[in-house]
Coordinates of C-alpha atoms in Angstrom, one line a residue:
M1 CA 182.9 116.9 327.2
F2 CA 179.9 115.4 329.2
K3 CA 179.0 118.8 330.6
S4 CA 179.1 120.3 327.1
K5 CA 176.7 117.7 325.8
A6 CA 174.3 118.1 328.7
R7 CA 174.3 121.9 328.2
S8 CA 173.5 121.3 324.5
A9 CA 170.7 119.0 325.3
V10 CA 169.1 121.5 327.6
V11 CA 169.2 124.2 324.9
V12 CA 167.6 121.8 322.4
V13 CA 164.8 120.9 324.8
A14 CA 164.2 124.5 325.7
A15 CA 163.9 125.4 322.0
L16 CA 161.5 122.6 321.3
V17 CA 159.0 123.3 324.1
P18 CA 157.8 126.7 322.9
A19 CA 157.8 125.4 319.3
C20 CA 155.5 122.6 320.3
A21 CA 153.3 124.9 322.3
A22 CA 153.0 127.3 319.4
A23 CA 152.0 124.4 317.1
W24 CA 149.3 123.4 319.5
L25 CA 148.0 126.9 319.8
V26 CA 147.8 127.2 315.9
W27 CA 145.8 123.9 315.8
D28 CA 143.6 125.0 318.6
A29 CA 142.9 128.4 317.0
T30 CA 142.2 127.0 313.5
S31 CA 140.0 124.0 314.5
G32 CA 136.4 125.1 314.7
P33 CA 134.0 123.8 317.4
D34 CA 131.9 122.2 314.6
D35 CA 134.8 120.1 313.4
P36 CA 134.3 116.5 314.4
G37 CA 138.0 115.8 313.8
R38 CA 138.8 118.1 316.7
N39 CA 137.1 115.8 319.2
G40 CA 138.0 112.5 317.5
D41 CA 134.5 112.0 316.3
L42 CA 135.3 111.3 312.6
P43 CA 134.4 107.7 311.7
Q44 CA 137.3 105.2 312.2
N45 CA 137.6 104.6 308.4
V46 CA 138.6 108.2 307.9
R47 CA 142.3 108.3 308.3
P48 CA 144.1 111.0 310.3
H49 CA 144.8 114.0 308.2
R50 CA 148.4 114.7 307.2
S51 CA 148.3 118.3 308.4
A52 CA 146.3 119.5 311.4
A53 CA 146.4 123.2 310.3
A54 CA 144.9 122.3 306.9
S55 CA 141.9 120.7 308.6
S56 CA 140.1 124.0 308.8
G57 CA 141.8 126.1 306.2
P58 CA 142.0 125.9 302.5
S59 CA 145.5 127.3 302.0
P60 CA 148.3 124.8 302.6
A61 CA 151.9 126.0 302.6
A62 CA 153.1 126.6 299.0
P63 CA 156.2 124.8 297.8
S64 CA 159.5 126.8 298.1
S65 CA 160.5 128.7 295.0
G66 CA 163.0 125.9 294.2
A67 CA 160.5 123.1 294.5
A68 CA 159.3 121.2 291.5
K69 CA 155.8 122.2 290.4
P70 CA 154.5 119.2 288.4
L71 CA 151.4 120.9 287.1
A72 CA 153.1 124.0 285.7
G73 CA 151.6 125.0 282.4
K74 CA 148.4 123.0 283.1
V75 CA 144.9 124.7 283.1
V76 CA 142.3 123.3 285.4
V77 CA 138.7 124.5 285.6
L78 CA 136.7 123.8 288.8
D79 CA 133.0 124.0 288.6
P80 CA 131.3 124.4 292.0
G81 CA 127.8 123.1 291.6
H82 CA 124.8 125.5 292.0
N83 CA 124.7 129.0 293.6
A84 CA 123.4 129.9 297.0
Q85 CA 121.3 132.7 295.5
N86 CA 119.6 130.6 292.9
S87 CA 116.4 130.3 295.0
R88 CA 116.0 134.1 294.6
H89 CA 116.1 133.9 290.8
T90 CA 113.7 131.1 290.0
A91 CA 112.6 132.6 286.7
E92 CA 116.2 132.9 285.5
I93 CA 117.3 129.4 286.5
N94 CA 114.1 127.7 285.2
R95 CA 114.9 129.0 281.7
L96 CA 115.5 126.1 279.4
V97 CA 118.8 125.7 277.6
D98 CA 119.9 123.4 274.8
I99 CA 122.2 120.5 275.9
G100 CA 122.1 118.6 272.6
T101 CA 120.1 115.6 273.8
A102 CA 117.3 117.7 275.3
R103 CA 116.4 121.1 276.8
K104 CA 117.0 121.5 280.5
E105 CA 116.8 124.1 283.2
C106 CA 119.6 126.7 283.3
D107 CA 120.5 125.6 286.8
T108 CA 118.8 124.3 290.0
T109 CA 119.0 125.3 293.7
G110 CA 120.8 122.1 294.6
T111 CA 120.2 120.1 297.8
A112 CA 121.1 120.6 301.5
T113 CA 121.5 118.6 304.7
N114 CA 118.5 118.1 306.9
A115 CA 120.1 120.8 309.1
G116 CA 120.2 123.3 306.3
Y117 CA 123.8 123.2 305.1
A118 CA 123.5 124.0 301.4
E119 CA 125.1 122.1 298.6
A120 CA 126.2 125.4 297.1
A121 CA 128.1 126.3 300.2
F122 CA 129.7 122.8 300.3
T123 CA 130.8 122.8 296.7
L124 CA 132.3 126.3 296.8
D125 CA 134.3 125.6 300.0
V126 CA 135.7 122.3 298.7
S127 CA 136.5 123.8 295.3
R128 CA 138.4 126.7 296.9
R129 CA 140.4 124.3 299.0
A130 CA 141.2 122.2 295.9
R131 CA 142.3 125.4 294.1
A132 CA 144.8 126.2 296.8
L133 CA 146.3 122.7 296.5
L134 CA 146.4 122.7 292.7
E135 CA 147.9 126.2 292.5
A136 CA 150.6 125.1 294.9
R137 CA 151.5 122.4 292.4
G138 CA 151.8 125.0 289.6
A139 CA 148.4 124.7 287.9
S140 CA 146.5 127.7 286.6
V141 CA 143.0 127.2 288.2
R142 CA 139.8 128.9 287.0
F143 CA 136.3 128.7 288.4
T144 CA 133.0 128.8 286.6
Y145 CA 131.6 130.6 289.6
D146 CA 133.3 132.0 292.8
G147 CA 130.5 133.4 294.8
D148 CA 130.5 136.4 292.5
R149 CA 127.2 136.1 290.6
A150 CA 123.6 136.7 291.5
Y151 CA 122.6 133.3 290.1
G152 CA 123.9 130.5 288.0
P153 CA 125.8 130.3 285.7
C154 CA 123.7 128.2 283.5
I155 CA 124.9 124.7 282.7
D156 CA 125.7 125.6 279.1
E157 CA 127.8 128.5 280.2
R158 CA 129.6 126.4 282.7
A159 CA 130.6 124.1 279.9
R160 CA 131.7 127.0 277.7
I161 CA 133.9 128.4 280.4
G162 CA 136.0 125.2 280.5
N163 CA 136.0 125.1 276.7
K164 CA 137.2 128.7 276.3
A165 CA 139.9 128.2 278.9
K166 CA 141.2 125.2 276.8
A167 CA 141.3 123.3 280.1
D168 CA 143.4 120.2 280.5
A169 CA 140.9 118.9 283.0
V170 CA 137.5 120.1 284.3
V171 CA 135.8 118.8 287.5
S172 CA 132.3 119.8 288.6
V173 CA 131.9 119.4 292.3
H174 CA 128.5 118.4 293.8
G175 CA 126.8 116.8 296.7
D176 CA 123.9 114.4 296.1
G177 CA 120.4 114.6 297.5
S178 CA 119.2 111.0 297.6
A179 CA 117.3 109.1 300.3
A180 CA 118.7 108.4 303.8
G181 CA 120.7 105.1 303.8
N182 CA 122.1 105.8 300.4
R183 CA 125.8 106.6 301.1
G184 CA 129.1 107.2 299.4
F185 CA 130.5 109.1 296.5
H186 CA 130.4 108.6 292.8
V187 CA 131.9 110.2 289.7
I188 CA 129.8 110.8 286.6
L189 CA 131.4 110.4 283.2
P190 CA 130.1 111.8 279.9
A191 CA 128.6 109.2 277.6
P192 CA 129.8 109.3 273.9
V193 CA 127.1 111.7 272.6
H194 CA 126.8 113.1 269.1
R195 CA 123.5 114.9 268.8
G196 CA 122.6 118.5 268.1
I197 CA 125.2 120.8 269.6
A198 CA 126.6 118.1 271.8
D199 CA 129.6 116.0 270.7
T200 CA 131.6 114.3 273.4
R201 CA 133.1 111.5 271.3
A202 CA 136.6 113.0 271.5
I203 CA 136.5 113.5 275.3
S204 CA 134.6 110.5 276.6
G205 CA 137.8 108.4 276.7
P206 CA 140.0 111.0 278.5
S207 CA 137.1 111.8 280.8
K208 CA 136.9 108.2 281.8
L209 CA 140.6 108.3 282.7
L210 CA 140.1 111.5 284.7
G211 CA 137.1 110.0 286.5
T212 CA 138.9 106.8 287.3
A213 CA 141.9 108.7 288.8
L214 CA 139.5 110.9 290.7
K215 CA 137.6 107.9 292.2
R216 CA 140.8 106.2 293.3
H217 CA 142.3 109.2 295.0
F218 CA 139.1 110.5 296.5
A219 CA 138.5 107.2 298.2
A220 CA 142.1 107.1 299.5
E221 CA 142.1 110.6 300.9
T222 CA 138.6 110.6 302.5
G223 CA 138.4 107.0 303.6
T224 CA 134.9 106.9 302.2
R225 CA 133.5 104.2 299.9
P226 CA 132.0 104.4 296.4
S227 CA 128.2 104.9 296.3
N228 CA 126.0 102.0 297.5
Y229 CA 123.1 103.2 295.3
I230 CA 124.6 104.3 292.0
G231 CA 127.3 102.7 289.8
G232 CA 127.0 99.1 291.1
G233 CA 129.8 99.7 293.6
T234 CA 132.3 100.9 290.9
G235 CA 132.0 104.6 292.0
L236 CA 131.5 105.5 288.3
D237 CA 128.3 106.4 286.4
V238 CA 127.9 107.3 282.7
R239 CA 125.2 109.8 281.7
R240 CA 124.1 111.6 278.6
D241 CA 121.6 114.0 280.1
L242 CA 123.8 116.5 281.9
G243 CA 124.4 119.7 280.0
G244 CA 127.7 120.5 281.7
L245 CA 129.2 117.3 280.4
N246 CA 127.4 117.1 277.1
L247 CA 128.6 120.5 276.0
S248 CA 132.1 120.1 277.1
T249 CA 134.9 119.8 274.6
R250 CA 137.5 119.3 277.3
P251 CA 138.0 116.2 279.6
K252 CA 135.4 116.7 282.2
V253 CA 133.7 114.7 285.0
L254 CA 131.2 115.5 287.8
I255 CA 131.8 114.2 291.3
E256 CA 129.0 113.7 293.9
C257 CA 131.1 113.8 297.0
G258 CA 128.4 112.1 299.2
N259 CA 124.7 112.1 299.9
M260 CA 123.8 115.2 301.9
R261 CA 120.4 113.8 302.9
D262 CA 122.0 110.8 304.7
P263 CA 122.8 111.7 308.3
K264 CA 126.2 109.9 308.3
D265 CA 127.3 111.4 305.0
A266 CA 126.1 114.8 306.1
A267 CA 128.2 114.6 309.3
L268 CA 131.2 114.2 307.1
M269 CA 130.4 116.8 304.6
T270 CA 129.7 119.5 307.3
S271 CA 133.1 118.8 308.8
P272 CA 135.9 121.2 307.7
A273 CA 138.4 118.5 308.3
W274 CA 136.6 116.1 306.0
R275 CA 136.1 118.8 303.3
Q276 CA 139.9 119.4 303.3
R277 CA 140.3 115.7 302.7
A278 CA 137.8 115.8 299.9
A279 CA 139.7 118.7 298.3
E280 CA 142.9 116.7 298.6
G281 CA 141.3 113.7 296.9
I282 CA 140.1 115.9 294.1
A283 CA 143.4 117.7 293.7
D284 CA 145.3 114.4 293.8
G285 CA 143.0 112.8 291.2
I286 CA 143.4 115.7 288.8
S287 CA 147.1 115.7 289.3
A288 CA 147.4 112.0 288.7
F289 CA 145.4 112.3 285.5
L290 CA 147.5 115.2 284.2
E291 CA 150.8 113.7 285.1
D292 CA 149.9 110.4 283.5
R293 CA 149.2 112.2 280.2
E294 CA 152.7 113.8 280.0

């Protein structure tokens, strides 16, 4: 009996060694040299990620066919802010469009880190990562823009895309361009607006619930704090001058994931590991909102 147990133990250990080695090789291959998480450089308040493989890739393992998909039947629209090609189409993006409370530029070029990492690249990457997570939970996810347009779309069209899809939730993903020293994220909510073609009265309440859930889960997943320069520490800001919110007829918010002009926030936002956490915070916030409304 003892010899039999010893032989079984040897077999188990022999099986585990190559499996562990293979897992390490997968992590080593998928972690990029620019990933601070790879070298333990992420700030201490950013908790370890639940999946090493996900730190550099936007496609987590999908649930098995028998697993519950809590977002089945739900439509989510993700709106990656700006477009990397906008700077080549200044005439088009400077065209004014009606947002109800005013007329504003079709779109802008967005901001960038001091080292040149563009907001448009950040928003598209985080949105794609969030899409993979939401689709794994059963949601139907649509984009306003997926790297497939010469410029834009304009802010009024971005709103119409969510409206036409009859989205259960819409989240516009951005990075802020404030002064150095201004840090943290904040979620912008639509004010109750009824002017011209804008009428957000029916969605301002649900949008606040969406924004509150998003704030809570984004903070928990990323380990970052609400903005120290907007929202009075609440992580929430209400505005009536953003066309993408004013023209929405579906629950919608805009998240500024951090300040790209601050060196500390920029170090996070250029990290693939942190962008995965940001995507998880967004996906978890959307999921919580939709599941609470069942």
